GROMACS .gro file of C-alpha atoms in nm:
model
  250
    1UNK     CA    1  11.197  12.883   0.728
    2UNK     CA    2  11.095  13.147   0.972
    3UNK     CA    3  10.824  13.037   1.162
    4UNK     CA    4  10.541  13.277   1.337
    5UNK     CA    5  10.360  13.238   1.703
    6UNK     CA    6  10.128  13.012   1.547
    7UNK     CA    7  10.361  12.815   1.282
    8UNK     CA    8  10.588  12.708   1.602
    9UNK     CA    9  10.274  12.619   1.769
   10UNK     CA   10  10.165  12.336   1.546
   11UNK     CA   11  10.599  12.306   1.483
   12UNK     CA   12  10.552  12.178   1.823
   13UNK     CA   13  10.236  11.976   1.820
   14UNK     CA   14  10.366  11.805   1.497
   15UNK     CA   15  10.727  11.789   1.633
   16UNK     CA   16  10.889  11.372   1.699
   17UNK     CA   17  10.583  11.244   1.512
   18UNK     CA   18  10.555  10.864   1.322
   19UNK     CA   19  10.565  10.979   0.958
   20UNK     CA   20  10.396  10.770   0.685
   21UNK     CA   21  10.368  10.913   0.266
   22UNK     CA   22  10.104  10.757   0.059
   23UNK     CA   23  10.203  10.863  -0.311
   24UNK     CA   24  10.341  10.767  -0.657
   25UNK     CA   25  10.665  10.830  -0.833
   26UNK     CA   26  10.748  11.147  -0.733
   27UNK     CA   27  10.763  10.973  -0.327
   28UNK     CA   28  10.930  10.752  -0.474
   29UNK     CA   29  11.288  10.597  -0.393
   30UNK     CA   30  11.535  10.313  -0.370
   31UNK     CA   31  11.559  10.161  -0.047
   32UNK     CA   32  11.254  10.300   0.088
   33UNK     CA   33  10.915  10.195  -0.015
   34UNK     CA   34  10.791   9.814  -0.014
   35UNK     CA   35  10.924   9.515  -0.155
   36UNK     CA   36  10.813   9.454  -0.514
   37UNK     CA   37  10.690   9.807  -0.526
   38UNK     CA   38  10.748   9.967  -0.835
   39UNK     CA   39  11.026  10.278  -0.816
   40UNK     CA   40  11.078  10.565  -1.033
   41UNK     CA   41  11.408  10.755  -0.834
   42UNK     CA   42  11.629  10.465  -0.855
   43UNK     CA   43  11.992  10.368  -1.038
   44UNK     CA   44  12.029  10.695  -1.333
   45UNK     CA   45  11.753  10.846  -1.284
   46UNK     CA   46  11.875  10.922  -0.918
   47UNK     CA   47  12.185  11.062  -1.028
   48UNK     CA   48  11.986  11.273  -1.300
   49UNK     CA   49  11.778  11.429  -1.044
   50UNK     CA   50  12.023  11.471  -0.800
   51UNK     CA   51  11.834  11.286  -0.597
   52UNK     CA   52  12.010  11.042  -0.417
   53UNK     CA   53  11.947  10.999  -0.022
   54UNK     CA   54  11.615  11.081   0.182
   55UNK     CA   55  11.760  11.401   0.284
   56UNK     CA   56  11.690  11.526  -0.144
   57UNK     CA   57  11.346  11.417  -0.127
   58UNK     CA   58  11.056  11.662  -0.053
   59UNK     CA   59  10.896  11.418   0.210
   60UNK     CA   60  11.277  11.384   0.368
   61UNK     CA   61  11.291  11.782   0.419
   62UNK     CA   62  10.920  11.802   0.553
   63UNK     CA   63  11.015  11.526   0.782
   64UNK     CA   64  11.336  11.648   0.873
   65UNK     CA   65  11.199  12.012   0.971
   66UNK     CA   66  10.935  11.877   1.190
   67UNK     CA   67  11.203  11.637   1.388
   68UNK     CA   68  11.026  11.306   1.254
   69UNK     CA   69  11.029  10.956   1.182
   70UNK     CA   70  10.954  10.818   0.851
   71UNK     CA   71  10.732  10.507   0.979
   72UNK     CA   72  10.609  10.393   0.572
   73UNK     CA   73  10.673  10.499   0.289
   74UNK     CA   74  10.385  10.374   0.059
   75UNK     CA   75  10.466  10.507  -0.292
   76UNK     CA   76  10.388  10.297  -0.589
   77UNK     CA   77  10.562  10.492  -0.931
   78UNK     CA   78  10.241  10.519  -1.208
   79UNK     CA   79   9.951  10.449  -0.966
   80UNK     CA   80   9.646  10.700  -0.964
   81UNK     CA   81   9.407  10.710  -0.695
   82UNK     CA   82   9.122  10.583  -0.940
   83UNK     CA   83   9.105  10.197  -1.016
   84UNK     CA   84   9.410  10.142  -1.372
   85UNK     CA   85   9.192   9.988  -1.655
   86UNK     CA   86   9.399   9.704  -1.703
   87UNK     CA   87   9.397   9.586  -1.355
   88UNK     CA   88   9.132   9.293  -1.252
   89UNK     CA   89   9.154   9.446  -0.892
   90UNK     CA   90   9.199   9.785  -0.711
   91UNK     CA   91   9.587   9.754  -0.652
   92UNK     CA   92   9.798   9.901  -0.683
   93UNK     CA   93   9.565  10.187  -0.698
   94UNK     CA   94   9.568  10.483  -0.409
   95UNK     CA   95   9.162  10.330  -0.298
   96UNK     CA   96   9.264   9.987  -0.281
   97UNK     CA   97   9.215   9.803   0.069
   98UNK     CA   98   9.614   9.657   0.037
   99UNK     CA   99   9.775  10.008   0.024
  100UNK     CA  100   9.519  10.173   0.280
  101UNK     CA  101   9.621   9.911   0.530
  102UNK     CA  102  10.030   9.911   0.467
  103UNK     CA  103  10.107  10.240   0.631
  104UNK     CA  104  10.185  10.119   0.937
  105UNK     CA  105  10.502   9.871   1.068
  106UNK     CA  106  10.427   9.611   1.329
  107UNK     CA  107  10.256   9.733   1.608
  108UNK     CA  108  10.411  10.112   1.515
  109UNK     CA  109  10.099  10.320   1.344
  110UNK     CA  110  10.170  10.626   1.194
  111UNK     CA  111  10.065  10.982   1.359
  112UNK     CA  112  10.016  11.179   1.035
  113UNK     CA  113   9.978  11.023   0.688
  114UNK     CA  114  10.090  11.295   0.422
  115UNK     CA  115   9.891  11.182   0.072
  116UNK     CA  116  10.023  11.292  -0.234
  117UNK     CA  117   9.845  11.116  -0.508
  118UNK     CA  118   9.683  11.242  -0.785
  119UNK     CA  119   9.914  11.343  -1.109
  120UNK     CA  120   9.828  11.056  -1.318
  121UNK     CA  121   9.471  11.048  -1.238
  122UNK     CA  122   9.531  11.410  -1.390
  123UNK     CA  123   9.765  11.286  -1.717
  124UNK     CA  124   9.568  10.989  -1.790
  125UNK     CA  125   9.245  11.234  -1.794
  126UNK     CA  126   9.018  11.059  -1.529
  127UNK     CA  127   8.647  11.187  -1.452
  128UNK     CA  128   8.747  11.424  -1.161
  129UNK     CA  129   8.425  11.404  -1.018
  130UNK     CA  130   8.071  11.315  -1.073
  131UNK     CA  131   7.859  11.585  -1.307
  132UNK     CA  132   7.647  11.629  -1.598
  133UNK     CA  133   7.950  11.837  -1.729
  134UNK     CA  134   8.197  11.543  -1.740
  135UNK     CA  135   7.914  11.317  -1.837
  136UNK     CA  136   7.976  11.028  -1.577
  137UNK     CA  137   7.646  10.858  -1.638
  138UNK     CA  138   7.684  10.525  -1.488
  139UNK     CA  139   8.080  10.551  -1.419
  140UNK     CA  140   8.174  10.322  -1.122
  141UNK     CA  141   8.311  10.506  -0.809
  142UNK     CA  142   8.655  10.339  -0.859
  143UNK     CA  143   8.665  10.543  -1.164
  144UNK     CA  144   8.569  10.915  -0.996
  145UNK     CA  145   8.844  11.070  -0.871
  146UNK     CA  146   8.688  11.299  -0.576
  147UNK     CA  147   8.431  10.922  -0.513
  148UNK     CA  148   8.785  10.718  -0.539
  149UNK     CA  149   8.965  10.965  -0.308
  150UNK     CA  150   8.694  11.012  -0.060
  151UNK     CA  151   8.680  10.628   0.026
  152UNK     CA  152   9.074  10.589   0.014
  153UNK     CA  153   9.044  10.900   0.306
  154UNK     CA  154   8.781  10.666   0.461
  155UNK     CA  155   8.964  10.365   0.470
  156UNK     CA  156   9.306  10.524   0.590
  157UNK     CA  157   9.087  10.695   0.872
  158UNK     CA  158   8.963  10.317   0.931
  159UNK     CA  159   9.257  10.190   0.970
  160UNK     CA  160   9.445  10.478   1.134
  161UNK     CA  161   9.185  10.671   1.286
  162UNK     CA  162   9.452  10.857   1.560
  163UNK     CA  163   9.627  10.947   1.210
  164UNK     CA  164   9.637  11.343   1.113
  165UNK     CA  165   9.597  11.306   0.716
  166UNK     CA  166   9.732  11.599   0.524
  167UNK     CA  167   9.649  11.597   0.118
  168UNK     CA  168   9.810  11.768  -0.099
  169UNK     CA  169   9.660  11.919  -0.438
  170UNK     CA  170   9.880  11.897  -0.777
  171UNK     CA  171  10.132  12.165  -0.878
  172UNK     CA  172  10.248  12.293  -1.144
  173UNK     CA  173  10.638  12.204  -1.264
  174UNK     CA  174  10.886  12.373  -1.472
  175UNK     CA  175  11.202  12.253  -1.640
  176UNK     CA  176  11.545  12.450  -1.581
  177UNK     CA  177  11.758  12.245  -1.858
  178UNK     CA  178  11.474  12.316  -2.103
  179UNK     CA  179  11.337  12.700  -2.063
  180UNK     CA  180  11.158  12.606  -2.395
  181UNK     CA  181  10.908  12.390  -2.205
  182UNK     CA  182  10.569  12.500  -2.090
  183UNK     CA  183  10.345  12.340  -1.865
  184UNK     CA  184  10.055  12.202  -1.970
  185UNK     CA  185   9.745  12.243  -1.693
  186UNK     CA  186   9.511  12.058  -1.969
  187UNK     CA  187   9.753  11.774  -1.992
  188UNK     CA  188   9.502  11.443  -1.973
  189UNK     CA  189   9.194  11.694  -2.159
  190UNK     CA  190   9.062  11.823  -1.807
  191UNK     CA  191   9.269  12.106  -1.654
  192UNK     CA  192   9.410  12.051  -1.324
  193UNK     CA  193   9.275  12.257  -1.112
  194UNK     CA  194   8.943  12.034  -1.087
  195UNK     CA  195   9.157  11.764  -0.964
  196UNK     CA  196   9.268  12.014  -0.670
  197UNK     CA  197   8.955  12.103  -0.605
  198UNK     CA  198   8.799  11.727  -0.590
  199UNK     CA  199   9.118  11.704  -0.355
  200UNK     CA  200   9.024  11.976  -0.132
  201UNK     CA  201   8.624  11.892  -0.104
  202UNK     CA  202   8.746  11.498  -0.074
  203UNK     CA  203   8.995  11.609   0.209
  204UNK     CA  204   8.774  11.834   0.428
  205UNK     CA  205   8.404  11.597   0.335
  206UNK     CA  206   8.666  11.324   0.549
  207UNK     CA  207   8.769  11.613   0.848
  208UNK     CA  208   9.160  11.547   0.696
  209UNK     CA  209   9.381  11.895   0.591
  210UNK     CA  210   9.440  11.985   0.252
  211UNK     CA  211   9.742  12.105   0.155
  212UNK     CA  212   9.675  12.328  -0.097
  213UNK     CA  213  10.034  12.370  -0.342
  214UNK     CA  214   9.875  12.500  -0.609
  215UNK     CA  215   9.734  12.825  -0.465
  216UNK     CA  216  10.094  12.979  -0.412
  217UNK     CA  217  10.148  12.962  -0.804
  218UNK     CA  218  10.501  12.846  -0.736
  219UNK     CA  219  10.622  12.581  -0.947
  220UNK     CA  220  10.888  12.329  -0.921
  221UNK     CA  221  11.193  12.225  -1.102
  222UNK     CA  222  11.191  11.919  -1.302
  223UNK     CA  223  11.391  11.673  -1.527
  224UNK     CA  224  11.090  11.593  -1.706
  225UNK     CA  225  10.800  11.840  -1.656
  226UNK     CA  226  10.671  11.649  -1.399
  227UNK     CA  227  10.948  11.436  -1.159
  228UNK     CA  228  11.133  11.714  -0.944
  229UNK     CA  229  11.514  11.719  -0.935
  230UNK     CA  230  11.686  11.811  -0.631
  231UNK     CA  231  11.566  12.192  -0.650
  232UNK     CA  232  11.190  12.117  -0.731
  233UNK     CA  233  11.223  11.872  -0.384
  234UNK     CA  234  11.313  12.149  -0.168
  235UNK     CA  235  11.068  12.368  -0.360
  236UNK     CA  236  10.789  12.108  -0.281
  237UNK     CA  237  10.917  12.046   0.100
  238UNK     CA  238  10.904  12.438   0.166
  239UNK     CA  239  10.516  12.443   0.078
  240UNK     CA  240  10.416  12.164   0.254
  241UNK     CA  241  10.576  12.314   0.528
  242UNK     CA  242  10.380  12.618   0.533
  243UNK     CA  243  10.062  12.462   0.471
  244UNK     CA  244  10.140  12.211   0.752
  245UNK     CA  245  10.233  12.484   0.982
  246UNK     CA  246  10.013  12.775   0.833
  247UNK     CA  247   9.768  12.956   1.097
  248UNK     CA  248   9.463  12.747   0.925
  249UNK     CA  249   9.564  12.434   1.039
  250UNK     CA  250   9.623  12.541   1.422
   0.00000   0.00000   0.00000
């Protein structure tokens, strides 16, 4: 990646950082996220993706190019943001108090906290936001997306407030060993670009950066139409990159 004046700027100001990735399955992988956690990129599916070691992973690559140090990673495969109907409590959802407070290790808190949670708040078709449209009426905020994601930013600023926070927005995916296959934006009933925009308005209502994937209309390569293999990683890790280092966030 060839970086401008200002993308080696904030290169610089970003560069050594304590690294910690708040997500779900797509973070995802063996040996690297919590005890008891449950995994998605582990055993066959690993070797399906091509994903095998940190260094195939999109949050590897972003924290390889910026000279990092993965502090946490705090991915839990199927979690949304929003509270999961058959749970009696908020974990292992994205707003729960256990996973907001789990990103850093001992006395070592993390300098920038890259979120990327949202896809099966999306599938599962959960009220993006509050709105006569969507017809919330009385829908507890554990149930809102945007409400859900606006107090898991306020609790990770809580407990992290030296943190940088970068959120990213959903993006589209594609499938290479199945040309036939065709995205579907509407996949839950609600099309996904009101979850990226309840992800943008959440993000900057809490003073943390969005990083906005879906605007660059690139998609990524996938086994399944929504877990990237090995390509769809590095596809991923190059956006992030530019958002991260992109004049806006100077």
């Amino acid at each position: 990646m060839n970086l401008n004046d200002n993308q080696s700027e904030n290169a610089l100001q970003l560069r050594g950082k304590k690294i910690s990735i708040f997500g779900d399955s797509i973070s995802t992988l063996i040996g690297y996220n919590p005890k008891g956690y449950n995994l998605f990129f582990t055993g066959g599916t690993c070797q399906r993706a091509g994903v095998r070691t940190a260094e195939d992973t999109w949050w590897g690559k972003v924290i390889g190019s910026l000279g990092g140090e993965l502090l946490v990673n705090n991915s839990w495969s199927g979690s949304c943001v929003t509270k999961l109907p058959n749970r009696e409590g908020l974990f292992p959802s994205g707003c729960s108090d256990e996973r907001t407070s789990a990103l850093h290790n001992g006395l070592q808190m993390p300098e920038v906290i890259i979120v990327y949670l949202g896809t099966n708040d999306w599938a599962n078709g959960i009220l993006p936001r509050y709105g006569s449209e969507f017809a919330c009426g009385e829908v507890d905020w554990e149930f809102v997306f945007e409400a859900a994601y606006c107090e898991m930013l306020k609790k990770l600023k809580h407990n992290y407030p030296a943190a940088q926070i970068f959120c990213c927005t959903l993006c589209a995916a594609y499938m290479s060993q199945n040309p036939e296959f065709v995205f579907n934006e509407n996949a839950g009933g609600i099309n996904i670009k009101e979850y990226n925009a309840a992800i943008c308005r959440a993000a900057e209502s809490q003073n943390c950066r969005p990083i906005d994937l879906y605007k660059y209309a690139v998609p990524y390569d996938s086994i399944d139409g929504t877990h990237p293999n090995k390509g769809g990683m590095s596809t991923l890790a190059d956006l992030i990159l530019r958002e991260m280092l992109g004049e806006n966030n100077a």
